[in-house]
PDB file of C-alpha atoms in Angstrom:
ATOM      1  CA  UNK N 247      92.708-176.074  57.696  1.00 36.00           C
ATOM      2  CA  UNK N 248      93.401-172.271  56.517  1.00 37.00           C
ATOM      3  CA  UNK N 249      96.534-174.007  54.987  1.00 38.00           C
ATOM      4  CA  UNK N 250      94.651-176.133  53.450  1.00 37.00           C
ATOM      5  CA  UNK N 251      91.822-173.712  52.345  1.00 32.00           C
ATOM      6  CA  UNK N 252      94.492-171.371  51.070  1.00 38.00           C
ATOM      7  CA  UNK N 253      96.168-174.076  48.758  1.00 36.00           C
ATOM      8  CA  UNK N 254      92.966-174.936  46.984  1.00 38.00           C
ATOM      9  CA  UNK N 255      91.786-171.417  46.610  1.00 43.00           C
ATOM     10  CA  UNK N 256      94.997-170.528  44.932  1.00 50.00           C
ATOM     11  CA  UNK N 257      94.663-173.202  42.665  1.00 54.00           C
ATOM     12  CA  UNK N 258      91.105-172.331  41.741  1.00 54.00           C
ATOM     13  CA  UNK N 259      92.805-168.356  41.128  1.00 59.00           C
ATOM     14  CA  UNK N 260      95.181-170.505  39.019  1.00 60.00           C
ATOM     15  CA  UNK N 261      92.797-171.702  36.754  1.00 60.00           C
ATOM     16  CA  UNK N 262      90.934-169.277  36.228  1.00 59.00           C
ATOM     17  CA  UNK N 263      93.683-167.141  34.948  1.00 64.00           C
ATOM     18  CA  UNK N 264      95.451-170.146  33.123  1.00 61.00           C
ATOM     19  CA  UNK N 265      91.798-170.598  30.696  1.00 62.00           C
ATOM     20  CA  UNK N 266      91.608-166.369  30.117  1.00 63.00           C
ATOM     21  CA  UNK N 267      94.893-166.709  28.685  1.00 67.00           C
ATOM     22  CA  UNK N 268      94.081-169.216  26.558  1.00 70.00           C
ATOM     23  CA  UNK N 269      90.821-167.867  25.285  1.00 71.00           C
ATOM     24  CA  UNK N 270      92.981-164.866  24.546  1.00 67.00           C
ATOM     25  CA  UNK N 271      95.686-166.972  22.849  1.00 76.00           C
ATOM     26  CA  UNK N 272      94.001-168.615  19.766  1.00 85.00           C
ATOM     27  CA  UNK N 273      94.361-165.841  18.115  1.00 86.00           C
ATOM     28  CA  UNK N 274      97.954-165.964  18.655  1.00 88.00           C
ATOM     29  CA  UNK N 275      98.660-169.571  17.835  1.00 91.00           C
ATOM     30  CA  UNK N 276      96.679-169.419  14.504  1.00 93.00           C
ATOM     31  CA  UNK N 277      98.973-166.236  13.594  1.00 92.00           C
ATOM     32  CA  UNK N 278     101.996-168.289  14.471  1.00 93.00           C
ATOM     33  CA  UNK N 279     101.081-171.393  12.503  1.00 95.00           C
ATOM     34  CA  UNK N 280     100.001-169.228   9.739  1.00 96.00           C
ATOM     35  CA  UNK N 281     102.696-167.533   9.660  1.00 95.00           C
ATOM     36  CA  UNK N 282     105.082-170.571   9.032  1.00 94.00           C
ATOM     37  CA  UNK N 283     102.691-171.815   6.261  1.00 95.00           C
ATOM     38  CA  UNK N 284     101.526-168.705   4.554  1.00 95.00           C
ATOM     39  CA  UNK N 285     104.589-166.223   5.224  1.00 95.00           C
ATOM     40  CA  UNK N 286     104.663-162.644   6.795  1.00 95.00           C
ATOM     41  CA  UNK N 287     102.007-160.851   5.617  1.00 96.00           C
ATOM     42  CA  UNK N 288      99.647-163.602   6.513  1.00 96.00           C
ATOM     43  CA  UNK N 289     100.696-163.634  10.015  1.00 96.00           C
ATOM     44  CA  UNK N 290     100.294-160.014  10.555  1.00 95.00           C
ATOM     45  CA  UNK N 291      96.994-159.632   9.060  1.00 96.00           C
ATOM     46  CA  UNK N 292      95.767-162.145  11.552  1.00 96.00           C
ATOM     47  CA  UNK N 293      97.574-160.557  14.352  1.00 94.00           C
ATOM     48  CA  UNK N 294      96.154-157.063  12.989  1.00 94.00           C
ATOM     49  CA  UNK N 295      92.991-158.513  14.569  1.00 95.00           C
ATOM     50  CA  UNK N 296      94.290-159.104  18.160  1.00 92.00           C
ATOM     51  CA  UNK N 297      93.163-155.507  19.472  1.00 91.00           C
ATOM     52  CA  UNK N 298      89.097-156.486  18.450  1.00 92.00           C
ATOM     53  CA  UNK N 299      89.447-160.362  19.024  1.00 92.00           C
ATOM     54  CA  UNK N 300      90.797-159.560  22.973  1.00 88.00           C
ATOM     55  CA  UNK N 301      88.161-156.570  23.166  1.00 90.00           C
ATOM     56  CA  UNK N 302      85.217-159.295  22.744  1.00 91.00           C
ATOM     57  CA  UNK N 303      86.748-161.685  24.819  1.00 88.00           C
ATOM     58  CA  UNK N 304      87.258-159.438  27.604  1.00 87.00           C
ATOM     59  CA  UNK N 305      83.934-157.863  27.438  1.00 89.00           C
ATOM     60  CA  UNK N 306      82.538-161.691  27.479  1.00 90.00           C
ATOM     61  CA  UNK N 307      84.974-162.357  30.434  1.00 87.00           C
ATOM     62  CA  UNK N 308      84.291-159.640  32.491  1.00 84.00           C
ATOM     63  CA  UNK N 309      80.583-160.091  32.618  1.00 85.00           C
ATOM     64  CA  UNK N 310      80.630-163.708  33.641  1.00 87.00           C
ATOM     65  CA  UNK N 311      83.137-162.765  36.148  1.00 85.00           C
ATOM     66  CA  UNK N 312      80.089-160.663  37.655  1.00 84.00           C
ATOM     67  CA  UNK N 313      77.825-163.490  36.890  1.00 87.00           C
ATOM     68  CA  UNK N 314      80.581-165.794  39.046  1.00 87.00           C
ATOM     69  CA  UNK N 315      80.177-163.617  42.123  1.00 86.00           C
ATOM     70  CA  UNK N 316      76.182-163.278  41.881  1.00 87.00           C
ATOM     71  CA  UNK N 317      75.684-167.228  41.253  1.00 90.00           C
ATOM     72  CA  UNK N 318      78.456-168.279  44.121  1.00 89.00           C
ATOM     73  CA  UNK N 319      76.668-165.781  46.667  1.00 87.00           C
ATOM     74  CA  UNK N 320      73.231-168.099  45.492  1.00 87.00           C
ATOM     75  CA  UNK N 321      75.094-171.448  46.393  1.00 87.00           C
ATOM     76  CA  UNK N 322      76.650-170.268  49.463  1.00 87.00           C
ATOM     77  CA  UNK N 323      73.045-169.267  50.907  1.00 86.00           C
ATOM     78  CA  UNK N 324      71.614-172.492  49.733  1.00 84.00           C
ATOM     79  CA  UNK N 325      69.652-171.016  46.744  1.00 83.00           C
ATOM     80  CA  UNK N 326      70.995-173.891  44.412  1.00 80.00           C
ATOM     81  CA  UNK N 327      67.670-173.456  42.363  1.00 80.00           C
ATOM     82  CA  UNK N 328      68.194-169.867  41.600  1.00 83.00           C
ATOM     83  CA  UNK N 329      72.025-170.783  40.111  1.00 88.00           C
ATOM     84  CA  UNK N 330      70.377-172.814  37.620  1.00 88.00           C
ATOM     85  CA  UNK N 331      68.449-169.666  37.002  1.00 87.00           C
ATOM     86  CA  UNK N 332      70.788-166.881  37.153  1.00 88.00           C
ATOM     87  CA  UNK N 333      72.560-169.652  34.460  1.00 91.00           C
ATOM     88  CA  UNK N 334      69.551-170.193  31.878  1.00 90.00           C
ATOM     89  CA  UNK N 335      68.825-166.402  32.127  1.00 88.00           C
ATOM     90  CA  UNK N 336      72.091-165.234  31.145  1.00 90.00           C
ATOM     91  CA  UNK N 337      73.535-167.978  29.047  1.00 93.00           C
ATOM     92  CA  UNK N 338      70.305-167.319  26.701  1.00 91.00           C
ATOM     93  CA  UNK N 339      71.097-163.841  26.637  1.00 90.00           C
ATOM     94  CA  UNK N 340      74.472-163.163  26.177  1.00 93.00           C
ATOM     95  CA  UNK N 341      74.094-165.967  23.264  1.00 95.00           C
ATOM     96  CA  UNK N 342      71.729-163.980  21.849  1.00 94.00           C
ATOM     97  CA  UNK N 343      73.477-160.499  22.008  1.00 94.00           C
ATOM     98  CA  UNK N 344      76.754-162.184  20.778  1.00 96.00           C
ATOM     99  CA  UNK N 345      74.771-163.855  18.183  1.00 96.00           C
ATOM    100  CA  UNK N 346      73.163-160.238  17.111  1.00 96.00           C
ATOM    101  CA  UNK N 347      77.034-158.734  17.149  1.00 95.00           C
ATOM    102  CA  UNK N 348      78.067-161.732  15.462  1.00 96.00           C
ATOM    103  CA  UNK N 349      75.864-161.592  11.823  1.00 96.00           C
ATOM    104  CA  UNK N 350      76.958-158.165  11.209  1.00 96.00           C
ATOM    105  CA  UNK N 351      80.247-158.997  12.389  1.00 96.00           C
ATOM    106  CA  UNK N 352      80.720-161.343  10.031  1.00 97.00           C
ATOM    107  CA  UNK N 353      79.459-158.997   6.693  1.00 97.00           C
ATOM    108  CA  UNK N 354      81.368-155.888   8.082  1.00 96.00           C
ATOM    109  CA  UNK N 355      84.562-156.822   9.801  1.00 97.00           C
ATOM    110  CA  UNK N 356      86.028-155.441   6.695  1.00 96.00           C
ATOM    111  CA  UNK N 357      84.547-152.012   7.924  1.00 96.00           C
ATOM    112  CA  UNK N 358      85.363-152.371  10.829  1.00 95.00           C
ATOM    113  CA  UNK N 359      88.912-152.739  10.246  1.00 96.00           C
ATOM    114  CA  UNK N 360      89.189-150.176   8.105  1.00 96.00           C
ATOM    115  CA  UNK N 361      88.354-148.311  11.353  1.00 95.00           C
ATOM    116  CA  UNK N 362      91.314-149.111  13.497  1.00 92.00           C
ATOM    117  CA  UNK N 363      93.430-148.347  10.805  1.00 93.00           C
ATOM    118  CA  UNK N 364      94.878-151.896   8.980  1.00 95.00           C
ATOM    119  CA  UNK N 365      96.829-151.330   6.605  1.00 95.00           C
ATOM    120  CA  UNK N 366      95.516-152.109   2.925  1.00 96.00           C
ATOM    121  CA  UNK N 367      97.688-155.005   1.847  1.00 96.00           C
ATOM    122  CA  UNK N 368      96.810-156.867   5.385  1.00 97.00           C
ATOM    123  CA  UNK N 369      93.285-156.092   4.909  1.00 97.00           C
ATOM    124  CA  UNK N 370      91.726-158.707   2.751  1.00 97.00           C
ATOM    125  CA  UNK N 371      93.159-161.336   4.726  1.00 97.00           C
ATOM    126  CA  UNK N 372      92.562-159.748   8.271  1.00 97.00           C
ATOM    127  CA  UNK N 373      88.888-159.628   6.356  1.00 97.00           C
ATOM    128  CA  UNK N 374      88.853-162.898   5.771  1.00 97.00           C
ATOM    129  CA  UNK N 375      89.881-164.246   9.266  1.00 97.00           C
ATOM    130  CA  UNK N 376      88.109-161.795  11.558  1.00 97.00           C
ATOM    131  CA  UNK N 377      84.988-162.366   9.986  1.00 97.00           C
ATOM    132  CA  UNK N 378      84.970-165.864  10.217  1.00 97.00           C
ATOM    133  CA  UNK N 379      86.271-165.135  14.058  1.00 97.00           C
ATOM    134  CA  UNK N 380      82.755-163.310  14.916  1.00 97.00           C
ATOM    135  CA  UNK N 381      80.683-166.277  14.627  1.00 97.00           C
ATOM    136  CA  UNK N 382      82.527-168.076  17.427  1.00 96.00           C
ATOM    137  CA  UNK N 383      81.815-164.761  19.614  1.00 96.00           C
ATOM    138  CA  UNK N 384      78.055-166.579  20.409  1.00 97.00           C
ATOM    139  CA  UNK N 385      80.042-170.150  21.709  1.00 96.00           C
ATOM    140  CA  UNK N 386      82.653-167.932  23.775  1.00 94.00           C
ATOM    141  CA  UNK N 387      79.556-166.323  25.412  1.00 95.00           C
ATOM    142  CA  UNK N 388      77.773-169.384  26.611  1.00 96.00           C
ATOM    143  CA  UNK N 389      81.066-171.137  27.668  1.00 95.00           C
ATOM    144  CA  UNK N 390      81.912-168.377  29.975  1.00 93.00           C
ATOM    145  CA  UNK N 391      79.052-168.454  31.292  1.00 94.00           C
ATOM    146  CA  UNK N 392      78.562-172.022  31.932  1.00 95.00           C
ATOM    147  CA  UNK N 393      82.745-171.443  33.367  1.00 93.00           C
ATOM    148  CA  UNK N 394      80.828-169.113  35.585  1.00 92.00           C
ATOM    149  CA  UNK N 395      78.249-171.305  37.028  1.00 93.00           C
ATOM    150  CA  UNK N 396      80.711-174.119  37.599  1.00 94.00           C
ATOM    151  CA  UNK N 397      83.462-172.199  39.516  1.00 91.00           C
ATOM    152  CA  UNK N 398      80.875-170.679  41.737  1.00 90.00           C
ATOM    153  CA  UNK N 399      79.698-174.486  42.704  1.00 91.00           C
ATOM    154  CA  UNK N 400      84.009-175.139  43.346  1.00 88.00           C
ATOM    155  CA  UNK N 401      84.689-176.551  40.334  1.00 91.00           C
ATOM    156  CA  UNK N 402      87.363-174.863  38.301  1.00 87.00           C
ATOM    157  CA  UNK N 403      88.615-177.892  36.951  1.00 88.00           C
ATOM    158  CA  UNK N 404      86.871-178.840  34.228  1.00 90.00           C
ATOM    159  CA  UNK N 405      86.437-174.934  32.817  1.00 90.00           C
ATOM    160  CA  UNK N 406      90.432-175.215  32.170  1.00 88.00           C
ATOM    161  CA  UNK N 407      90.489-178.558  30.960  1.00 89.00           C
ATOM    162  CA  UNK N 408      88.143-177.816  28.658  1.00 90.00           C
ATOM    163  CA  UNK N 409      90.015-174.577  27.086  1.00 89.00           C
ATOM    164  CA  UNK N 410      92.993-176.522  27.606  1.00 88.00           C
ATOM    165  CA  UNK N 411      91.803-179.406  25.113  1.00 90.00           C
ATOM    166  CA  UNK N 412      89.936-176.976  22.997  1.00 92.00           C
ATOM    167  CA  UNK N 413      93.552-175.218  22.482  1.00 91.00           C
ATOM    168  CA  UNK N 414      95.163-178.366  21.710  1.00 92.00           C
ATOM    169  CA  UNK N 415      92.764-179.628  19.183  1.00 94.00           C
ATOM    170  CA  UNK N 416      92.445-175.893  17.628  1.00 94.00           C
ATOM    171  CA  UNK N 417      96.253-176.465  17.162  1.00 94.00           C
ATOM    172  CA  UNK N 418      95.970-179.694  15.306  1.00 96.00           C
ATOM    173  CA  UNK N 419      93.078-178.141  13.137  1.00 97.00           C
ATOM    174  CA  UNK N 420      95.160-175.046  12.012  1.00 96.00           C
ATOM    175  CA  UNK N 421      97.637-177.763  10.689  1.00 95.00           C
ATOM    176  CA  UNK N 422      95.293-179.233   9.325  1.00 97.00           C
ATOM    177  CA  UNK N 423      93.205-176.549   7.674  1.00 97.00           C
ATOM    178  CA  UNK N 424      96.468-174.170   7.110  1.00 96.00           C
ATOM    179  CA  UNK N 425      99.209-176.738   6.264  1.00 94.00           C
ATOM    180  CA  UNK N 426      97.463-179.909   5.029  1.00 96.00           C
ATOM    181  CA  UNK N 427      94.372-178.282   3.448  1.00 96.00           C
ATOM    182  CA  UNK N 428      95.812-175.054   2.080  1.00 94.00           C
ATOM    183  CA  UNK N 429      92.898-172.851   3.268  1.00 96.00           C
ATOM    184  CA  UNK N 430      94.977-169.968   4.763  1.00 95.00           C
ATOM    185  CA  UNK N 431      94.001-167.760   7.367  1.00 97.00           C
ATOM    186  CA  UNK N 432      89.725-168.609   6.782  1.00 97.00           C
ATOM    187  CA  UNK N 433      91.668-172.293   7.586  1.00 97.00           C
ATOM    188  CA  UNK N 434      92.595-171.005  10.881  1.00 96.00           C
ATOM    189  CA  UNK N 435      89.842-169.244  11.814  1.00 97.00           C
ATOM    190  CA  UNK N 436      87.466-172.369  10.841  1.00 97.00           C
ATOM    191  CA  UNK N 437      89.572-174.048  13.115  1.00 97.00           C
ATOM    192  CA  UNK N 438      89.188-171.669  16.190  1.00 95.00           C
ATOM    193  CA  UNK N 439      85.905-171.445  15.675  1.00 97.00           C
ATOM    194  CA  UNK N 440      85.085-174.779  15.136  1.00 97.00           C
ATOM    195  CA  UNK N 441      87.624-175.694  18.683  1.00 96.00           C
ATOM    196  CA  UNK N 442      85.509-173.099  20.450  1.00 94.00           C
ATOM    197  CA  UNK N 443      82.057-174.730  19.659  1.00 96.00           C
ATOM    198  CA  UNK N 444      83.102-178.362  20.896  1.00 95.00           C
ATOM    199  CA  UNK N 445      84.115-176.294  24.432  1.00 94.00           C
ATOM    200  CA  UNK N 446      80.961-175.485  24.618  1.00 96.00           C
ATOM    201  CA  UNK N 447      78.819-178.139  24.149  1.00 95.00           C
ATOM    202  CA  UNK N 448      81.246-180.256  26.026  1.00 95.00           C
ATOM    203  CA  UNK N 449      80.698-178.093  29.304  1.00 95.00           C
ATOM    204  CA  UNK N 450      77.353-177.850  28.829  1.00 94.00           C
ATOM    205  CA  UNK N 451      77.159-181.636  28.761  1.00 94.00           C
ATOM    206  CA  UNK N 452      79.762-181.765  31.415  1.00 95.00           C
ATOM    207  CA  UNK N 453      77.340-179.127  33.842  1.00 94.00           C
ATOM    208  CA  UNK N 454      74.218-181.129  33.190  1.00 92.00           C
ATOM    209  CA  UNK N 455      75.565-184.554  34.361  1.00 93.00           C
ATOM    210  CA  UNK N 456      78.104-183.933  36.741  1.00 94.00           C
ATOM    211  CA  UNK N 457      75.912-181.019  38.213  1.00 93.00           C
ATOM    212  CA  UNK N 458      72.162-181.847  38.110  1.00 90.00           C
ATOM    213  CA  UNK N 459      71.209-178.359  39.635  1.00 87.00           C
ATOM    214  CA  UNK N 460      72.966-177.117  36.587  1.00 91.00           C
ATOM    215  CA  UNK N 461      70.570-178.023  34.139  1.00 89.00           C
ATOM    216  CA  UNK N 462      69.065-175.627  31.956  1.00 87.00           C
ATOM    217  CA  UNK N 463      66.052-174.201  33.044  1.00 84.00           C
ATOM    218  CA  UNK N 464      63.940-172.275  30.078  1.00 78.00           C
ATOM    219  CA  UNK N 465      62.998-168.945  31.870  1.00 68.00           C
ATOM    220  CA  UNK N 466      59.149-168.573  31.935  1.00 54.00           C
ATOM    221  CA  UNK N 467      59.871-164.473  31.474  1.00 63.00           C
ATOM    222  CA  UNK N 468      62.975-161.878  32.284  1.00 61.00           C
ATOM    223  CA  UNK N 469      63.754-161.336  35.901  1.00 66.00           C
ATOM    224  CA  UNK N 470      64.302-158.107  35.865  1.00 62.00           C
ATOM    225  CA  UNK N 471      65.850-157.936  39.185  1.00 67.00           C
ATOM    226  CA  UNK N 472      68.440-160.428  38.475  1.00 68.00           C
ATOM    227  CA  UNK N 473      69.238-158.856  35.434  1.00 65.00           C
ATOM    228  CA  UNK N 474      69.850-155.639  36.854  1.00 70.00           C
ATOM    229  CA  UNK N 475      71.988-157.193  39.505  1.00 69.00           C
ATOM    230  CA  UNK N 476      74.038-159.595  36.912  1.00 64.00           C
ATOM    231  CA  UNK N 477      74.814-156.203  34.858  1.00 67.00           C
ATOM    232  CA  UNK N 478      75.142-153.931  37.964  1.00 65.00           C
ATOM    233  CA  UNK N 479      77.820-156.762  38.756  1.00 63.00           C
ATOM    234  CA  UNK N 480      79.837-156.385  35.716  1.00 58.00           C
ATOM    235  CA  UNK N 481      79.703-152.864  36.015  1.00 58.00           C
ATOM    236  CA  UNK N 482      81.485-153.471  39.609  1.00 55.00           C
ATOM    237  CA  UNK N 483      83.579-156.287  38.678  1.00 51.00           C
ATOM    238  CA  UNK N 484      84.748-154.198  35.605  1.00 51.00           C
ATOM    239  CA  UNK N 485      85.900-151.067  37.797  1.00 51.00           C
ATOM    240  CA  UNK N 486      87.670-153.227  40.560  1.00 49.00           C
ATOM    241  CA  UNK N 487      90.439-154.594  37.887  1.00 50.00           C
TER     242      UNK N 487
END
């Protein structure tokens, strides 16, 4: 039985490892397929953007790895009701604060870039991707924390399928958008972004049938005390790796 217990907890550890990586690898395949299309200084003005794509991501990440510990400790005391809170509370709000980052993201990535230093002739193109990349911030927030909700119930499967699909069909759009329609790197990052929105509502879809207690559940008013403990979580979970 601890053999057994073992084996599946690994795989779960698997899993959720496998779909970081491959939130964190987008931006590497649209660099790579852009690169073959558009030439050199395409691909490096999309990888120019790695260091504040993976900054975002692992921000988003390493809250709802908090958020994973909080909800699981609900479950495993029998508090299913207060999952499907914890869940509507925080997928509302992390939405909404990656939403907030994500409009003046989107005007000022420019500026931004500017700040860690790109080089001018990569800049209007690292421009033009990153600020497209920002408005997929808001889907990568709600995903993870759907990912969250699911893994603390056991189920790790579908969160990796899902990025796993969502990376195969942003692959076929950046051939599409970069090779087929010449769009460039805004091709690419349509692409991502538009792979990254279809993981989401897919999970969310996926949560509410396969997981009734997983519903949303509009919150009446803030819960101050379980916001306190979802952020004091990050905080913890964020020190720990």
């Amino acid at each position: 039985y601890e053999i057994s217990l073992g084996l599946v907890g690994s795989e779960m550890c698997i899993r959720d490892r496998g779909a970081n990586v491959l939130q964190q690898l987008y931006n590497w395949v649209d660099a790579f397929i852009v690169g073959h299309v558009e030439g050199q200084l395409a691909m490096g003005s999309v990888g120019a953007t790695t260091t504040s794509v993976n900054l975002f991501v692992t921000v988003i990440t390493g809250f709802t790895l908090g958020l994973n510990v909080l909800m699981a400790q609900r479950h495993g005391a029998g508090e299913t009701h207060k999952v499907a809170k914890t869940l509507s509370l925080f997928a509302l709000i992390l939405g909404g604060a990656f939403l907030v980052i994500a409009v003046p993201g989107y005007f000022f990535a420019g500026e931004l870039l500017v700040l860690l230093d790109t080089t001018q002739d990569m800049l209007p193109l690292s421009t033009q991707y990153l600020s497209v990349i920002f408005l997929g911030m808001p889907f990568l927030a709600v995903y993870n924390t759907y990912s969250a909700a699911l893994r603390a119930l056991g189920d790790s499967r579908a969160p990796f399928l899902s990025v796993l699909v969502s990376s195969l069909v942003n692959i076929a759009l950046d051939i599409l958008l970069v090779a087929i329609i010449p769009w460039g790197v805004r091709g690419a990052a349509i692409a991502t972004v538009f792979s990254q929105a279809a993981m989401t509502v897919f999970i969310i879809a996926y949560a509410a049938k396969m997981h009734p207690e997983l519903r949303f559940v509009r919150p009446v008013k803030a819960d101050l005390p379980l916001l306190k403990e979802g952020i004091a979580l990050f905080f913890y979970t964020d020190d720990s790796r």
